[in-house]
Structures are given as C-alpha cells and as structure tokens.
Short mmCIF file of C-alpha atoms and ligand atoms in Angstrom, two decimals:
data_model
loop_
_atom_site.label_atom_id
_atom_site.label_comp_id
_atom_site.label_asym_id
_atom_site.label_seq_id
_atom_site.Cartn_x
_atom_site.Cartn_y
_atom_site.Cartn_z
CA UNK A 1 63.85 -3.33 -86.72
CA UNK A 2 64.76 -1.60 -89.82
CA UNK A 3 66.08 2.30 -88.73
CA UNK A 4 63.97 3.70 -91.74
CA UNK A 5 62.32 6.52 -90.06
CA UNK A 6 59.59 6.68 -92.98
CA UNK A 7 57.75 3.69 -91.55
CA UNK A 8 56.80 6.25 -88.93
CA UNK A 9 53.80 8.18 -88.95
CA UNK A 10 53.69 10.51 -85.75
CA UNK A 11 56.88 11.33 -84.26
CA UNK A 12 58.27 13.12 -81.08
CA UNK A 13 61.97 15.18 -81.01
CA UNK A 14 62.96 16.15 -77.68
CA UNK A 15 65.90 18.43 -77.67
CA UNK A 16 68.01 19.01 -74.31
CA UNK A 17 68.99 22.55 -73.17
CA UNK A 18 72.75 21.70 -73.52
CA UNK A 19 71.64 21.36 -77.27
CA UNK A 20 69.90 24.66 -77.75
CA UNK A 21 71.48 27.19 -75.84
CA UNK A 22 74.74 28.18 -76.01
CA UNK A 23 75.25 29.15 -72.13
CA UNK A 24 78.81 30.51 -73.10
CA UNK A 25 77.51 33.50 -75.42
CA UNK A 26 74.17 33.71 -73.79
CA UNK A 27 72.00 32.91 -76.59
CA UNK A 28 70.36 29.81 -78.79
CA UNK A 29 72.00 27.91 -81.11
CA UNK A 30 70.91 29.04 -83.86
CA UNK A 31 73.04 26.77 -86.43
CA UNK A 32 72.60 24.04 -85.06
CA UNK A 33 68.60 24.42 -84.73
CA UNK A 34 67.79 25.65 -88.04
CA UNK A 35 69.40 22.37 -89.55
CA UNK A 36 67.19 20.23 -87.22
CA UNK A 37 64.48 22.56 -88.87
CA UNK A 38 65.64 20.98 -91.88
CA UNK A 39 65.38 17.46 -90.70
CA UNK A 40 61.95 18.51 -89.12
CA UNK A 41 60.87 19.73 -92.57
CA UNK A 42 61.96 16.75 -94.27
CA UNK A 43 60.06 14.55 -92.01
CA UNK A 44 57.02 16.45 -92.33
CA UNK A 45 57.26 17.07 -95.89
CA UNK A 46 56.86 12.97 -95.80
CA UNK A 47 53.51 13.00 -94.37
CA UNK A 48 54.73 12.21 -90.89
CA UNK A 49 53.00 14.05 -87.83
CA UNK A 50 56.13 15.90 -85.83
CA UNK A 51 56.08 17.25 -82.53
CA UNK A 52 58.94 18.79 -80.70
CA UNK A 53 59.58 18.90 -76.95
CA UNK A 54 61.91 21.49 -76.68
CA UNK A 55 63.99 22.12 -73.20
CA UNK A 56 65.75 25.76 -72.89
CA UNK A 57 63.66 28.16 -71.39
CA UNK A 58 65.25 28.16 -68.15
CA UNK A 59 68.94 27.98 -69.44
CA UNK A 60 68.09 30.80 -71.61
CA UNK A 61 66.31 32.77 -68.97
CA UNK A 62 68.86 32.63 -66.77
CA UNK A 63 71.47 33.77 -69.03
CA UNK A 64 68.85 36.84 -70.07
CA UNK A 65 68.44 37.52 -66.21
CA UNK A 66 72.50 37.34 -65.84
CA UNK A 67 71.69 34.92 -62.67
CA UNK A 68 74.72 32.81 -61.60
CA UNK A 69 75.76 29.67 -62.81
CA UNK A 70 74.60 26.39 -60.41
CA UNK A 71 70.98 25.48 -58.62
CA UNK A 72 68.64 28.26 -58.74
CA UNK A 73 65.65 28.49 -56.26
CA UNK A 74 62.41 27.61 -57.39
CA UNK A 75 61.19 30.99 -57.72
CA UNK A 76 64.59 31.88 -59.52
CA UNK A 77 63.93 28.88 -62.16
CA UNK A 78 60.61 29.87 -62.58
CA UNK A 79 61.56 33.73 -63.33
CA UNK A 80 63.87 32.06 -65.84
CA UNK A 81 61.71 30.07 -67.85
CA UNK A 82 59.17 33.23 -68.06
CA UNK A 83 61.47 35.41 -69.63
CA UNK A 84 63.69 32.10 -71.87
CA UNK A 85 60.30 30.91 -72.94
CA UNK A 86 59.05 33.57 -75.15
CA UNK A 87 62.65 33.92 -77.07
CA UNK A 88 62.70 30.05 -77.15
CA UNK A 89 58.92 29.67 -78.66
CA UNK A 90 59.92 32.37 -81.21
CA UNK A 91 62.95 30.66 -82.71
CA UNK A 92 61.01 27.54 -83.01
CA UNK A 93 58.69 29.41 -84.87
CA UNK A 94 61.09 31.20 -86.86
CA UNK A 95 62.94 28.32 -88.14
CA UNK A 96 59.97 26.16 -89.02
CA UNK A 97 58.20 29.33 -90.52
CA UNK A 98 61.70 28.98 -93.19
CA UNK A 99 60.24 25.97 -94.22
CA UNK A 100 56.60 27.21 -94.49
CA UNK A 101 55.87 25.19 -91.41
CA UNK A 102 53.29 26.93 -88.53
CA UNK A 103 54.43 26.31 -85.00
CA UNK A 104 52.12 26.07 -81.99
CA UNK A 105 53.18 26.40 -78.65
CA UNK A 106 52.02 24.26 -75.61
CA UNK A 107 52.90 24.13 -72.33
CA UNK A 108 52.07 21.48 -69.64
CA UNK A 109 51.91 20.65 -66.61
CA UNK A 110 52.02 17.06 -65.05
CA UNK A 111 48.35 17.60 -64.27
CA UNK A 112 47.52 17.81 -68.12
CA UNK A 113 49.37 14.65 -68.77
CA UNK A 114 48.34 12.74 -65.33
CA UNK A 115 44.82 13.84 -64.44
CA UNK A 116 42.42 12.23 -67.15
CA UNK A 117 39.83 15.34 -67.99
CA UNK A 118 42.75 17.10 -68.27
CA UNK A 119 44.72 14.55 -70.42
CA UNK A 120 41.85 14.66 -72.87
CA UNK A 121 41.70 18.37 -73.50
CA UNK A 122 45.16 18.29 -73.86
CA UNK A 123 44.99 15.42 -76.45
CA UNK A 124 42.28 16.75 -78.29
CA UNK A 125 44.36 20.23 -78.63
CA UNK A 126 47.02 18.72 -79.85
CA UNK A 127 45.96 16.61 -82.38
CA UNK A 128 43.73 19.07 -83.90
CA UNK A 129 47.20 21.14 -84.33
CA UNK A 130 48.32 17.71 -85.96
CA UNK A 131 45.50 17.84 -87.91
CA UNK A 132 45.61 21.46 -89.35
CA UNK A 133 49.82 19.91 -90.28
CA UNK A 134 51.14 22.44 -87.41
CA UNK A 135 54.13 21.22 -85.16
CA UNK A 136 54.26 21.32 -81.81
CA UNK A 137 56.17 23.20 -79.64
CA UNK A 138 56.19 21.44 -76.25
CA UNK A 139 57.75 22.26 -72.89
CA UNK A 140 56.87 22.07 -68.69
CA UNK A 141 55.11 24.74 -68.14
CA UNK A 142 57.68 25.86 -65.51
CA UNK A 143 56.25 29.19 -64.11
CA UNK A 144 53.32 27.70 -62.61
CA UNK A 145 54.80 24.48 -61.91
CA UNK A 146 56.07 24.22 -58.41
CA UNK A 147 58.47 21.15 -57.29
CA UNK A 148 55.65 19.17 -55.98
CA UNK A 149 53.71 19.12 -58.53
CA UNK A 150 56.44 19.19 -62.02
CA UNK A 151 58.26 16.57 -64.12
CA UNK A 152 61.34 18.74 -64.17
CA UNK A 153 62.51 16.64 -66.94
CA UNK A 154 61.56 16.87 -70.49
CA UNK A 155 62.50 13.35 -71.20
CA UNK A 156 59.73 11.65 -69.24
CA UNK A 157 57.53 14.92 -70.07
CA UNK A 158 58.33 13.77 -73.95
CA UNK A 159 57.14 10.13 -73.38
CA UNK A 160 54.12 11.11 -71.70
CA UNK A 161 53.21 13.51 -74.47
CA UNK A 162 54.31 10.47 -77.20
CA UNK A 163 51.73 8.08 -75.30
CA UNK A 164 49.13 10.75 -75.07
CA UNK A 165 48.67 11.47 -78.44
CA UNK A 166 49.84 8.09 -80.00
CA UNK A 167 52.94 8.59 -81.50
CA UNK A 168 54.88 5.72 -83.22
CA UNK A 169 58.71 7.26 -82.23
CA UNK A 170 59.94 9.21 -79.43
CA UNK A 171 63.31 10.32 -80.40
CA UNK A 172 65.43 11.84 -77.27
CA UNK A 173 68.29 14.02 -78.44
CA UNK A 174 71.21 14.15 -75.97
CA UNK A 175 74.80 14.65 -75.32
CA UNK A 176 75.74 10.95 -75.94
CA UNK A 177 74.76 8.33 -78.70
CA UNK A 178 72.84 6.26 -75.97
CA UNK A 179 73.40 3.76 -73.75
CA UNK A 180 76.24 1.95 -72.55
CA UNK A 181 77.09 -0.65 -70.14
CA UNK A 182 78.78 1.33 -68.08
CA UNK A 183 79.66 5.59 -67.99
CA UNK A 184 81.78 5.50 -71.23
CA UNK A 185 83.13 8.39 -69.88
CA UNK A 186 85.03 7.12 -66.99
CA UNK A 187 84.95 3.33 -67.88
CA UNK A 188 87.03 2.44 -70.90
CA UNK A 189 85.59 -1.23 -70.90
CA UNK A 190 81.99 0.42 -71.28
CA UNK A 191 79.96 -1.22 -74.09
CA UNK A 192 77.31 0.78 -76.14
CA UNK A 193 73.96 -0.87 -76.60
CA UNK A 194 72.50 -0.84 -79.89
CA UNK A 195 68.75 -2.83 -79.08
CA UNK A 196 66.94 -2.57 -75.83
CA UNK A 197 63.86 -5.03 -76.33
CA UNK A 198 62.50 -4.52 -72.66
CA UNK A 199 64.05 -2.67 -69.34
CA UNK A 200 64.97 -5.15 -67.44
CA UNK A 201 66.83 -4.68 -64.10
CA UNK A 202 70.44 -5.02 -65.55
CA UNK A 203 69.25 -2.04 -68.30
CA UNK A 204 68.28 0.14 -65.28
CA UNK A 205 70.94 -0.36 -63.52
CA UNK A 206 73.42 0.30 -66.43
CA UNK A 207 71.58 4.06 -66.16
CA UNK A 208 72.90 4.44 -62.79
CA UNK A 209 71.12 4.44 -59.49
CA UNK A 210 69.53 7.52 -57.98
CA UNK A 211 73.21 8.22 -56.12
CA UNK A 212 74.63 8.99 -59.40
CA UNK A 213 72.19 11.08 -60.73
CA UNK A 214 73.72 14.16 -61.07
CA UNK A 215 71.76 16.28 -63.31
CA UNK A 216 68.45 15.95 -64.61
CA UNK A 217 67.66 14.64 -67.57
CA UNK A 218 70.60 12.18 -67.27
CA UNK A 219 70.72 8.57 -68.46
CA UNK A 220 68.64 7.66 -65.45
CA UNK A 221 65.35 9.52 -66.65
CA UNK A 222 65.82 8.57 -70.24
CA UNK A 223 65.57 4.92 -69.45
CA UNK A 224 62.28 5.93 -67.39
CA UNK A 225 61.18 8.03 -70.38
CA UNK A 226 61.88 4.35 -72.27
CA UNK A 227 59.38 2.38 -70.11
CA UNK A 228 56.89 5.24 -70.06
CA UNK A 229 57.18 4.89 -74.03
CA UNK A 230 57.38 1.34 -74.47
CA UNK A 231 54.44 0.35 -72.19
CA UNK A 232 52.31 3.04 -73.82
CA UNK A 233 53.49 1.43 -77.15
CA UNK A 234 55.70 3.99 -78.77
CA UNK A 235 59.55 3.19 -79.97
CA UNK A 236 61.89 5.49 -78.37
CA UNK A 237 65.62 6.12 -79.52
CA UNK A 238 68.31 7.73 -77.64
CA UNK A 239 70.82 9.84 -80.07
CA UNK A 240 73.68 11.94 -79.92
CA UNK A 241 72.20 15.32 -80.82
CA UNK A 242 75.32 17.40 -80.96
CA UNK A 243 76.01 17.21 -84.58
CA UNK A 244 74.51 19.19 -87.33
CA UNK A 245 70.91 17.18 -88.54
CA UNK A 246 70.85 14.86 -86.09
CA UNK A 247 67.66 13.52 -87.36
CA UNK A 248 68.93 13.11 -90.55
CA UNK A 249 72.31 11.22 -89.05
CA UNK A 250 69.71 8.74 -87.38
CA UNK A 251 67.87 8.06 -90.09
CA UNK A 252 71.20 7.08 -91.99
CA UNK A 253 71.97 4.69 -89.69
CA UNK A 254 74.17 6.48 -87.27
CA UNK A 255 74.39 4.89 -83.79
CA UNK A 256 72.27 5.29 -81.27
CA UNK A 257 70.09 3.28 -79.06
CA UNK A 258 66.87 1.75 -79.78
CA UNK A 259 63.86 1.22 -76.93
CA UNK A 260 61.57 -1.10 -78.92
CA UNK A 261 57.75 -2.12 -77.69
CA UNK A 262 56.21 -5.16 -79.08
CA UNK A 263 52.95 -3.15 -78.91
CA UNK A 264 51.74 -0.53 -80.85
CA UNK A 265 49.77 3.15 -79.33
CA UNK A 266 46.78 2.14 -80.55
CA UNK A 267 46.48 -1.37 -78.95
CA UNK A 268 47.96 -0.31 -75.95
CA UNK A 269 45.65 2.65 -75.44
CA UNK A 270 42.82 -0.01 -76.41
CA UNK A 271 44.16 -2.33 -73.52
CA UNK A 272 44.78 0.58 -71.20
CA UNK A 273 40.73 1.24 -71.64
CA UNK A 274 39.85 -1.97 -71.77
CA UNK A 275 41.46 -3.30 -68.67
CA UNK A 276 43.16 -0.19 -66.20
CA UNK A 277 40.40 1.88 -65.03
CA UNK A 278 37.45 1.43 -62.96
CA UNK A 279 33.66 1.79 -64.94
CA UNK A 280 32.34 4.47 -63.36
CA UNK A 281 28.63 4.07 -65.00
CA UNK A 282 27.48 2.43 -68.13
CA UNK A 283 25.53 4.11 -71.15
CA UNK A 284 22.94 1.98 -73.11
CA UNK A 285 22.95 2.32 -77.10
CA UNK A 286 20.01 1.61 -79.16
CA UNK A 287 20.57 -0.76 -82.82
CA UNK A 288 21.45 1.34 -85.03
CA UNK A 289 23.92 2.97 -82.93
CA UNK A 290 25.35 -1.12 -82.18
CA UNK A 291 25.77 -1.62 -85.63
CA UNK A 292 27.74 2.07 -86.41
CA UNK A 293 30.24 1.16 -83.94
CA UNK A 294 30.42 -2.14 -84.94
CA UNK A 295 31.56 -0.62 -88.03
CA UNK A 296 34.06 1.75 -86.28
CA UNK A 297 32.31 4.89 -85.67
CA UNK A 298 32.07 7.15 -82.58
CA UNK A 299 29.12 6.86 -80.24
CA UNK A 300 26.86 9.99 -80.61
CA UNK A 301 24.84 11.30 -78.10
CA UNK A 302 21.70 10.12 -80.60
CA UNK A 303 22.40 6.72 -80.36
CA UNK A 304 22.45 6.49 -76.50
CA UNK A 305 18.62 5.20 -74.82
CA UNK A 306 20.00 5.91 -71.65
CA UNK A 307 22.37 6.45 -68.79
CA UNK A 308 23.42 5.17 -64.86
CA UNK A 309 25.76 6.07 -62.92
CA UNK A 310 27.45 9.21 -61.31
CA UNK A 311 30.11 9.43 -64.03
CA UNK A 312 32.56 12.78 -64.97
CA UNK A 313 33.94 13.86 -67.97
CA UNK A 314 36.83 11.56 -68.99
CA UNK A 315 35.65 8.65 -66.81
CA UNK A 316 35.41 5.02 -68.02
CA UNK A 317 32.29 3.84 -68.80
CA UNK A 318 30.71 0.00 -69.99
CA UNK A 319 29.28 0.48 -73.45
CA UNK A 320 26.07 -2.04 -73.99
CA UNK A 321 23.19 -2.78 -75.51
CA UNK A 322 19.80 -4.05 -73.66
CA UNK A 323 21.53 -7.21 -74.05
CA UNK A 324 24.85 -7.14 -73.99
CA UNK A 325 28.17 -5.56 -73.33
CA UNK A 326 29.64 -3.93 -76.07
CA UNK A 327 32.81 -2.79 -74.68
CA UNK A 328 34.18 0.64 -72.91
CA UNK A 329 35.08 3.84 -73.38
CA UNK A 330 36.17 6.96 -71.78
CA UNK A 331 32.95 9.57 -72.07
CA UNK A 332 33.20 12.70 -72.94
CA UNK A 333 30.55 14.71 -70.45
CA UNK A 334 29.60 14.26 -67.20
CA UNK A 335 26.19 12.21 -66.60
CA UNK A 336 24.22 15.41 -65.58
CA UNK A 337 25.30 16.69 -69.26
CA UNK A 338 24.95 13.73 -70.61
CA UNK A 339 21.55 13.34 -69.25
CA UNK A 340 20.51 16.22 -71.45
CA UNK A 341 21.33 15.45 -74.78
CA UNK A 342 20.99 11.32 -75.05
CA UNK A 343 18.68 10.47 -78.30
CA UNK A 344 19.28 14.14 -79.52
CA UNK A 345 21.10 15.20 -82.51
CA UNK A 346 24.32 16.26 -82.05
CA UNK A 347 24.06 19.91 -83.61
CA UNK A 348 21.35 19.92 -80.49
CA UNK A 349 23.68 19.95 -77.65
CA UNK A 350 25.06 24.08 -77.53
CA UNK A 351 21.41 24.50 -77.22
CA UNK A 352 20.98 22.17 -74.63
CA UNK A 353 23.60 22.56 -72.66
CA UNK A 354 24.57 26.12 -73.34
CA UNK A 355 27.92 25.38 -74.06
CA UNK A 356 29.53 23.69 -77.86
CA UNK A 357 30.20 20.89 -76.19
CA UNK A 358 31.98 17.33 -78.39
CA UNK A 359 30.07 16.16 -81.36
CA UNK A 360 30.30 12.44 -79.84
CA UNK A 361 29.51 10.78 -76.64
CA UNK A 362 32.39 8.60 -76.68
CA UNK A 363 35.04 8.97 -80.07
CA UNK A 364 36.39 6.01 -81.16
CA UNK A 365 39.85 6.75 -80.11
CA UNK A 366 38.41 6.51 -76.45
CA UNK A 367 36.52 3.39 -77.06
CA UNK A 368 37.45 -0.38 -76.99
CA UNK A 369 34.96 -2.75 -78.09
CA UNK A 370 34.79 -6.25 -77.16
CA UNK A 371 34.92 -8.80 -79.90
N1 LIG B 1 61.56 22.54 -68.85
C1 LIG B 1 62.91 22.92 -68.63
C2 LIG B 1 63.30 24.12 -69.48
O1 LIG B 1 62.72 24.37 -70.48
C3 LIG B 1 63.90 21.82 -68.96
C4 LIG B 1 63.77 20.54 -68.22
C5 LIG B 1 64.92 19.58 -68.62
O2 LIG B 1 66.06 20.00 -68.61
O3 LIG B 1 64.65 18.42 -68.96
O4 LIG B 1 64.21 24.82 -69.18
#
C-alpha cells in the first residue's frame, strides 16, 4: 500500500485532547493546531472530503472551571465539556476560516451512530456538509451523554463516523507513532509495527488487555477503532501527532502504523445491506422504475406499484418486481408514509404528507441490487 494520501477521497483526522490542549497553561494549542489547519487545507484544497473528530472539550472545560486534576464525576465531565466545547468549536472554526474553509459542528451520541433512523439523519447531515466542501467538526456529545449510554472515546466514535459516511482513511492522531509489540515505553525489546493486514488475537493482545487500560483512548481502543474501520471498509492509520503537520509528516512517509481492509466502504456497506439485517417488508417497482435502477438510480416514490409490510423509516426492505427480486435497500419512510405517496411524483409528497419529506424512496447509497 503506497502511503500517498492523494489516492484518498474522504478522510477522517481524529485529534486526542493531550494534542489540543495545553492542560499546563489552561488553554488550546494553538501552534500546533493551526499547522494541522494547514495540512487540513492542503488536503482539501486536493479535492479530498475531510472531517475532523476533535477530542478537548472536557480537558478544556475543566481547566476553564479550575476543577482538579484526576476522575471527575459524570456530572463534573459533563459541566466540562459544556463550557470546553464552545471555545473548542470556535478555534476549529477559526483556523479553517484562515484558509477560507467553513467549519460545521456536530455532535453525537452513540444513538446517532448505533440506532439506524438515527444513523441516517446523521449521514445525510453530514454529507450534505461534505457536499457544500464544509469540514466537519465532530465530537461525543458529552453533556447529554450519560455513562450508559456514551462511547467515551473518540477513537471508536471516529471509526464509527468513518464507516457511516464512507470514508476511505481514518487517521488517529496520538501520543505515539503506533503500535508496537510490546509498551515501548517500558520494554526496550518492543518492536513497532509498520502493516496490520487483519486484527488477529496476537495484534489485540499487543494493545494490552482490559487490566492495563489505564486511560481512555489508549492503544486498547485504537485497535477496536481498527476493526470497527476495517470491517466497515475504511483504512485506518495510527500516527504520532505531537509534531508540527502531522498530516503532512504522514503523508511523507513518516512512521506510523497502517490498519488496512481488503474491502472498500462502498462494498462493505453494499454487503452490510445485502446480508446483516432482517427485511422488514418489501416494496414492488413497476418497469420503468426496474430499468432506472438497473442503471444506478434511486428508487422514487413514482416508480413503486405498491407496498407490504409494517416497515419504519430506515428499515431494510426486499426491492422486486412482479416477478422477481431485485435486491434491498434501507427505505426512507415508514409504510403508513409510504403508503401515501407510491406512484406520485416526488415534488407531491410535502403535500401529501405535510411534511418535505426525501425526494427518493430508497437512494442508491441505501440500496444493493442483486446481479
Ligand atoms: N469527547 C471527549 C472530549 O471532547 C474526549 C473523549 C476522548 O478522550 O477520547 O473531551
């Protein structure tokens, strides 16, 4: 695999909060982050899609807040990331705005990334900021998010947001240049890993065992941010973020660790259709509408004779003809909804529904046909 990030075409940075904030002096790094802005701008400048997850908001908070150093409570983290998020979103902003970038903040919770109506809002937000060439500005949304319920990592938070919206690299910034055989730190025979074609057992273990996890965000979650990635076919690299244009240092062949999938987002979102869930109902598409997806397009409400099943928003459905399967796809209203505004035009459905509902039954993105 050649390291030359131009082959790339949507990528994810996800910067640690050892990175940003400078806990010492109580504020961001600002340096160091407006030469990643660089990188970022270089990147983008390129044609790639960019997305950043950025970590901080809490370390900043609490430095704001003056709360002492070690765990906080729940309530106490939360309080944190209230008051670090807002100076955190505005750097991001200010740093890309030097480049004549626009920023957009989003913040998730596990629900937008796990729960599937929710995943697809989420999605559809985001790559319409993609779209309009904004970048991302990612974190947990930690003042709602309560223990139960939160990643509390932004590394497997990253890969679930590189999955979701099909990017080609995740790149994880950190305090090392990736993985080793052992803790370099305290095992001068450790080995660093340049190539990690799958995660076996001996990879995971090399991350340490839950025992050893000491913080969050350690080697441990990384390697779980790596199978998240890799199975949702997305690259992921682990680099050493603490010098100056990190980016910029990977993509010149500095050392770091690759995570490489054999598959590709597109394909394994196809698969993931195709195969994971359970068809909740099935819609039936006249001709004409067989032939446009046959030739790639999205299924519109027009082309669909009619419905069964007791299907939501975001469910899996069988796509078919009166005499045959065509494949599956993940529909966009429920089958109440959906009831309304089969064989109508699409600029029909506000009317009908009384809401501006999506142009297309089921977008081609959310559909895999059968060959
Ligand atoms: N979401 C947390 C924050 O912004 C960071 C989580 C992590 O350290 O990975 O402070």
């Amino acid at each position: 695999m050649s390291t030359d990030l131009r082959q790339f075409r949507r990528v994810v940075l996800k910067v640690g909060s050892s990175l940003l904030v400078d806990r010492a002096r109580g504020r961001l790094n600002h340096a160091w982050l407006a030469a990643l802005a660089e990188d970022i701008a270089d990147l983008h400048a390129k044609g790639a899609d960019v997305l950043v997850v950025s970590s901080g908001a809490i370390a900043m908070g609490r430095t704001v807040l003056g709360l002492p150093s070690g765990p906080l409570r729940l309530e106490e983290s939360q309080a944190a990331a209230a008051v670090g998020q807002i100076t955190l979103a505005r750097t991001w902003s200010e740093v890309l705005a030097h480049h004549g970038i626009t920023a957009g903040q989003i913040l998730v919770t596990l629900a937008d990334t796990e729960q599937r109506r929710r995943y697809l809002n989420a999605r559809a937000t985001t790559l319409k900021l993609l779209e309009m060439r904004a970048v991302p500005v990612i974190n947990e949304n930690d003042t709602v998010a309560t223990s139960e319920i939160r990643y509390g990592d932004n590394d497997r938070l990253a890969a679930r947001v590189a999955t979701m919206i099909g990017a080609d690299l995740l790149v994880l910034f950190s305090d090392i240049d990736g993985l080793y055989t052992a803790p370099p730190a305290s095992d001068p025979n450790a080995e660093h890993i340049p190539v990690v074609d799958r995660i076996t057992p001996a990879i995971e273990a090399m991350a340490g065992g839950a025992a050893s996890e000491l913080s969050r965000g350690g080697m441990r979650t990384k390697v779980e941010a790596g199978k998240i990635a890799t199975a949702g076919g997305t690259h992921m690299i682990i680099a050493d973020g603490r010098t100056k244009n990190p980016l910029k240092r990977v993509a010149e062949g500095g050392r770091c660790t690759w995570f490489l999938t054999p598959s590709n987002p597109a394909t394994a979102r196809k698969t993931w259709i195709a195969g994971a869930l359970e068809p909740r109902g099935t819609l039936y598409v006249d001709e004409g509408a067989e032939r446009a997806l046959h030739g790639g397009a999205s299924l519109l409400p027009v082309g669909v004779r009619r419905i069964e099943g007791a299907f939501r928003r975001g469910d899996a459905v069988i796509i078919r003809s009166e005499s045959r399967v065509l494949g599956r796809g993940l529909v966009a209203y429920d089958a109440e909804d959906a009831a309304r505004i089969i064989g109508r035009p699409s600029r029909e459905i506000e009317r009908l529904l009384g809401y501006p509902g999506r142009t297309e039954m089921v977008h081609r993105d959310d559909m895999a046909l059968s060959d």
